Amino acid sequence: MLRSLHVRNYVLIDSLEIDFPEGLVIITGQTGAGKSILLGALGLALGGKADASLVGAHGDTCVVEAEFSVGEIPGQARNDEALQALMTENDLDGDTLLIRRTLNRTGRSRSFVNDEPVSLPVLQALSEHLIDIHSQHQTLRLGDPAFRMSLLDHYAGNYSPVIPGSTGNLAACRKAWNDLQGLRKELAEVTDRLRRIAAEKDYNEALFARLDEAKLRDGELEELEAEQKQLAHAEELKEYLNGCEDILAPADDRAPLTAQLKEAEKQAARAARFIPALEPLVARMESARLELEDIADELESANARIDVSPDRLEQVEDRMSLLYDLMKKHGVQTVGDLIAERDRLSEALFDSTALEQRRVDLEKALGKAEKVYAAAADALHDARAKASEGFASAILASLAFLELDHAVFTVELAEAPEGPTGRDAVRFLFSSTGKAPQDLSKVASGGELSRIMLSLKAMMARYTAMPALIFDEIDAGVSGSAADRMGQMICRMGEDMQVFAITHLPQVAAKGNAHYLVSKENDVTDIRALSPEERVQEIARLLSGSVITDAAVANARALLAF
């Protein structure tokens, strides 16, 4: 149940803090006083649309905080197991949920539950189990097939497990549908892949053949590029190396550089006999000579390996051109990528056996899944068909109480395309005169729709664990004794759950024990609890208008005493 509501800087609400009791809570106020603003603030806290225009004139941020009791309340609706599971899943515990939503002028909002930040989807999921707000235009939902189906399924018990530990009919059908759709999707993907393999076989074979004939080797292109660079400059390289050799080992009568260095080494050794400090220089000269001899040998060997061969250069460049063409054709950067593409094509061409087997397995699994779904959809249909008569009878009883004595209300099941909720469509047929019933949303008047919706809500309150319910002028279009009957029904609902009734009818406003007045002064909306005498005056205002007469006051006292 909703324990309290705190609002700051929301539209015309400057600052508001209000606590609410259990049972039936009446809310009244002049037209335009701000009752819809109050509901809007609560809707924002529960995950409604956030718009920067909702931020009031007293700051850059608005804050709405709603405190809900989620523990067992003696004498009221049972605890919601789905809510408890959702709380556990999101690490929320305790008997209280403190929901806070902040919104700034940029339109950005943040959500908190028990001072812990939560995502908007989590907040909205929690809110579905905390309170049900019936707006003035919600009767339009009677034309919504999903809404009608939900009402019947709740009555039929399709949301709850028949056997402890099992899933309800609706959950079982949804799971069977999801499994079926998953298999259908995978089978379609496998079939499409096999079709593409078959359609592209000739083309892929040609691609594979060219790659396979190329005898690709990872790293080959880098080697070819190095060799091509050497072959293209072979004559220039030989000129350079011949020059080196001519310096180190001249072809004419000049002594080789190493021989000259060896002679210098001998002379230095003789001098070292008289100057011992020169001995290290002799050793260094010997080392330099040996290194120079080694360099000369390697230069000679490198020169011998250089091949001035136009034929080999042509071969290398042809091979490089082939590799470049293949990489461009397949949109890759390296020979390694070409090898990977060759292997992929090989798998696509020669390894479709596993795909064929997977298709066979999927077709078998699909057949079983279709039978499981059919059984689940049949179970749902049977439960709905069995519950339809009782559902209609319960609504008719409520309508008779609400002075629609000659009304006819029936539930019709029709075949619909298969889906997660089975293969049924639900229609509500209605006649207020007892004649052949027709589609409810097309033949019922505004007042009749209000009474029908109240009957539906009253019945659903008995079959769901919704701890709080708000009626926003559900009595619109109703007056006189019918309005009094609606008030009685709403009052009875308040014995089992917390009910808020926003109303303009004195017959409804006189029900319940708590009465709040919404008012607006200087463009600021406020709400406060009325004392017993203030309540008399407010109901008298509803009876007589702006001028409260003695007769209206007396009538108000009579309504409250009834």
PDB file of C-alpha atoms in Angstrom, residues 261-385:
ATOM      1  CA  LEU A 261      98.062  -3.568 -41.604  1.00  0.00           C
ATOM      2  CA  LYS A 262     100.038  -6.713 -40.808  1.00  0.00           C
ATOM      3  CA  GLU A 263     103.304  -4.940 -41.653  1.00  0.00           C
ATOM      4  CA  ALA A 264     102.329  -2.032 -39.393  1.00  0.00           C
ATOM      5  CA  GLU A 265     101.626  -4.555 -36.674  1.00  0.00           C
ATOM      6  CA  LYS A 266     105.174  -5.967 -36.969  1.00  0.00           C
ATOM      7  CA  GLN A 267     106.751  -2.542 -36.758  1.00  0.00           C
ATOM      8  CA  ALA A 268     104.720  -1.669 -33.699  1.00  0.00           C
ATOM      9  CA  ALA A 269     105.735  -4.963 -32.053  1.00  0.00           C
ATOM     10  CA  ARG A 270     109.406  -4.094 -32.492  1.00  0.00           C
ATOM     11  CA  ALA A 271     108.828  -0.671 -30.963  1.00  0.00           C
ATOM     12  CA  ALA A 272     107.016  -2.266 -28.036  1.00  0.00           C
ATOM     13  CA  ARG A 273     110.233  -3.999 -26.994  1.00  0.00           C
ATOM     14  CA  PHE A 274     111.489  -0.573 -25.974  1.00  0.00           C
ATOM     15  CA  ILE A 275     108.136   0.973 -25.007  1.00  0.00           C
ATOM     16  CA  PRO A 276     106.046  -1.636 -23.165  1.00  0.00           C
ATOM     17  CA  ALA A 277     103.014   0.700 -23.166  1.00  0.00           C
ATOM     18  CA  LEU A 278     102.641   0.013 -26.932  1.00  0.00           C
ATOM     19  CA  GLU A 279     101.917  -3.702 -26.447  1.00  0.00           C
ATOM     20  CA  PRO A 280      98.110  -3.157 -26.116  1.00  0.00           C
ATOM     21  CA  LEU A 281      98.208  -1.264 -29.414  1.00  0.00           C
ATOM     22  CA  VAL A 282      99.860  -4.240 -31.089  1.00  0.00           C
ATOM     23  CA  ALA A 283      97.012  -6.462 -29.876  1.00  0.00           C
ATOM     24  CA  ARG A 284      94.400  -4.012 -31.105  1.00  0.00           C
ATOM     25  CA  MET A 285      96.065  -3.824 -34.519  1.00  0.00           C
ATOM     26  CA  GLU A 286      95.987  -7.597 -34.770  1.00  0.00           C
ATOM     27  CA  SER A 287      92.293  -7.669 -33.831  1.00  0.00           C
ATOM     28  CA  ALA A 288      91.510  -4.974 -36.405  1.00  0.00           C
ATOM     29  CA  ARG A 289      93.377  -6.913 -39.082  1.00  0.00           C
ATOM     30  CA  LEU A 290      91.499 -10.135 -38.343  1.00  0.00           C
ATOM     31  CA  GLU A 291      88.130  -8.291 -38.380  1.00  0.00           C
ATOM     32  CA  LEU A 292      89.067  -6.633 -41.691  1.00  0.00           C
ATOM     33  CA  GLU A 293      89.967 -10.023 -43.204  1.00  0.00           C
ATOM     34  CA  ASP A 294      86.563 -11.384 -42.102  1.00  0.00           C
ATOM     35  CA  ILE A 295      84.781  -8.376 -43.582  1.00  0.00           C
ATOM     36  CA  ALA A 296      86.617  -8.869 -46.868  1.00  0.00           C
ATOM     37  CA  ASP A 297      85.544 -12.533 -47.001  1.00  0.00           C
ATOM     38  CA  GLU A 298      81.857 -11.675 -46.335  1.00  0.00           C
ATOM     39  CA  LEU A 299      81.861  -8.892 -48.926  1.00  0.00           C
ATOM     40  CA  GLU A 300      83.301 -11.300 -51.482  1.00  0.00           C
ATOM     41  CA  SER A 301      80.684 -13.923 -50.593  1.00  0.00           C
ATOM     42  CA  ALA A 302      77.826 -11.359 -50.837  1.00  0.00           C
ATOM     43  CA  ASN A 303      79.112 -10.180 -54.179  1.00  0.00           C
ATOM     44  CA  ALA A 304      79.195 -13.739 -55.470  1.00  0.00           C
ATOM     45  CA  ARG A 305      75.576 -14.323 -54.394  1.00  0.00           C
ATOM     46  CA  ILE A 306      74.200 -11.348 -56.287  1.00  0.00           C
ATOM     47  CA  ASP A 307      72.527 -12.622 -59.407  1.00  0.00           C
ATOM     48  CA  VAL A 308      72.096 -10.180 -62.249  1.00  0.00           C
ATOM     49  CA  SER A 309      69.179 -12.133 -63.735  1.00  0.00           C
ATOM     50  CA  PRO A 310      66.350 -10.374 -65.621  1.00  0.00           C
ATOM     51  CA  ASP A 311      64.545 -13.721 -65.856  1.00  0.00           C
ATOM     52  CA  ARG A 312      64.472 -14.209 -62.067  1.00  0.00           C
ATOM     53  CA  LEU A 313      63.398 -10.598 -61.563  1.00  0.00           C
ATOM     54  CA  GLU A 314      60.489 -11.177 -63.945  1.00  0.00           C
ATOM     55  CA  GLN A 315      59.496 -14.348 -62.063  1.00  0.00           C
ATOM     56  CA  VAL A 316      59.532 -12.564 -58.719  1.00  0.00           C
ATOM     57  CA  GLU A 317      57.495  -9.619 -59.977  1.00  0.00           C
ATOM     58  CA  ASP A 318      54.965 -11.926 -61.632  1.00  0.00           C
ATOM     59  CA  ARG A 319      54.508 -13.815 -58.358  1.00  0.00           C
ATOM     60  CA  MET A 320      54.139 -10.559 -56.412  1.00  0.00           C
ATOM     61  CA  SER A 321      51.568  -9.316 -58.937  1.00  0.00           C
ATOM     62  CA  LEU A 322      49.585 -12.526 -58.496  1.00  0.00           C
ATOM     63  CA  LEU A 323      49.532 -12.162 -54.733  1.00  0.00           C
ATOM     64  CA  TYR A 324      48.578  -8.484 -54.928  1.00  0.00           C
ATOM     65  CA  ASP A 325      45.722  -9.296 -57.328  1.00  0.00           C
ATOM     66  CA  LEU A 326      44.414 -12.037 -55.048  1.00  0.00           C
ATOM     67  CA  MET A 327      44.521  -9.782 -51.973  1.00  0.00           C
ATOM     68  CA  LYS A 328      42.666  -7.016 -53.841  1.00  0.00           C
ATOM     69  CA  LYS A 329      40.028  -9.423 -55.132  1.00  0.00           C
ATOM     70  CA  HIS A 330      39.308 -10.837 -51.674  1.00  0.00           C
ATOM     71  CA  GLY A 331      39.652  -7.528 -49.861  1.00  0.00           C
ATOM     72  CA  VAL A 332      42.451  -8.610 -47.511  1.00  0.00           C
ATOM     73  CA  GLN A 333      45.807  -7.179 -46.483  1.00  0.00           C
ATOM     74  CA  THR A 334      48.143 -10.181 -46.074  1.00  0.00           C
ATOM     75  CA  VAL A 335      48.866 -13.598 -47.530  1.00  0.00           C
ATOM     76  CA  GLY A 336      47.837 -15.017 -44.160  1.00  0.00           C
ATOM     77  CA  ASP A 337      44.366 -13.531 -44.730  1.00  0.00           C
ATOM     78  CA  LEU A 338      44.283 -15.164 -48.161  1.00  0.00           C
ATOM     79  CA  ILE A 339      45.095 -18.518 -46.574  1.00  0.00           C
ATOM     80  CA  ALA A 340      42.230 -18.027 -44.105  1.00  0.00           C
ATOM     81  CA  GLU A 341      39.855 -17.189 -46.983  1.00  0.00           C
ATOM     82  CA  ARG A 342      41.009 -20.286 -48.868  1.00  0.00           C
ATOM     83  CA  ASP A 343      40.275 -22.438 -45.808  1.00  0.00           C
ATOM     84  CA  ARG A 344      36.845 -20.823 -45.366  1.00  0.00           C
ATOM     85  CA  LEU A 345      35.940 -21.557 -48.954  1.00  0.00           C
ATOM     86  CA  SER A 346      37.157 -25.110 -48.535  1.00  0.00           C
ATOM     87  CA  GLU A 347      34.899 -25.548 -45.502  1.00  0.00           C
ATOM     88  CA  ALA A 348      31.931 -24.030 -47.322  1.00  0.00           C
ATOM     89  CA  LEU A 349      32.470 -26.271 -50.352  1.00  0.00           C
ATOM     90  CA  PHE A 350      33.407 -29.543 -48.772  1.00  0.00           C
ATOM     91  CA  ASP A 351      32.138 -29.474 -45.173  1.00  0.00           C
ATOM     92  CA  SER A 352      28.360 -28.911 -45.391  1.00  0.00           C
ATOM     93  CA  THR A 353      27.738 -32.353 -43.888  1.00  0.00           C
ATOM     94  CA  ALA A 354      27.528 -30.946 -40.355  1.00  0.00           C
ATOM     95  CA  LEU A 355      25.031 -28.325 -41.526  1.00  0.00           C
ATOM     96  CA  GLU A 356      22.891 -30.946 -43.219  1.00  0.00           C
ATOM     97  CA  GLN A 357      22.854 -32.998 -40.015  1.00  0.00           C
ATOM     98  CA  ARG A 358      21.996 -29.903 -37.966  1.00  0.00           C
ATOM     99  CA  ARG A 359      19.049 -29.237 -40.264  1.00  0.00           C
ATOM    100  CA  VAL A 360      17.776 -32.774 -39.775  1.00  0.00           C
ATOM    101  CA  ASP A 361      18.125 -32.435 -35.973  1.00  0.00           C
ATOM    102  CA  LEU A 362      16.368 -29.059 -36.001  1.00  0.00           C
ATOM    103  CA  GLU A 363      13.465 -30.399 -38.042  1.00  0.00           C
ATOM    104  CA  LYS A 364      12.970 -33.197 -35.511  1.00  0.00           C
ATOM    105  CA  ALA A 365      13.218 -30.784 -32.560  1.00  0.00           C
ATOM    106  CA  LEU A 366      10.811 -28.417 -34.298  1.00  0.00           C
ATOM    107  CA  GLY A 367       8.215 -31.148 -34.650  1.00  0.00           C
ATOM    108  CA  LYS A 368       8.408 -31.871 -30.921  1.00  0.00           C
ATOM    109  CA  ALA A 369       8.312 -28.173 -30.044  1.00  0.00           C
ATOM    110  CA  GLU A 370       5.193 -27.682 -32.164  1.00  0.00           C
ATOM    111  CA  LYS A 371       3.465 -30.449 -30.225  1.00  0.00           C
ATOM    112  CA  VAL A 372       4.532 -28.936 -26.888  1.00  0.00           C
ATOM    113  CA  TYR A 373       3.244 -25.522 -27.960  1.00  0.00           C
ATOM    114  CA  ALA A 374      -0.017 -26.986 -29.257  1.00  0.00           C
ATOM    115  CA  ALA A 375      -0.559 -28.744 -25.926  1.00  0.00           C
ATOM    116  CA  ALA A 376       0.195 -25.547 -23.983  1.00  0.00           C
ATOM    117  CA  ALA A 377      -2.103 -23.475 -26.219  1.00  0.00           C
ATOM    118  CA  ASP A 378      -4.847 -26.091 -25.844  1.00  0.00           C
ATOM    119  CA  ALA A 379      -4.469 -26.014 -22.056  1.00  0.00           C
ATOM    120  CA  LEU A 380      -4.788 -22.233 -22.121  1.00  0.00           C
ATOM    121  CA  HIS A 381      -7.851 -22.408 -24.363  1.00  0.00           C
ATOM    122  CA  ASP A 382      -9.526 -25.028 -22.171  1.00  0.00           C
ATOM    123  CA  ALA A 383      -8.881 -22.964 -19.026  1.00  0.00           C
ATOM    124  CA  ARG A 384     -10.263 -19.840 -20.696  1.00  0.00           C
ATOM    125  CA  ALA A 385     -13.314 -21.624 -22.068  1.00  0.00           C
TER     126      ALA A 385
END
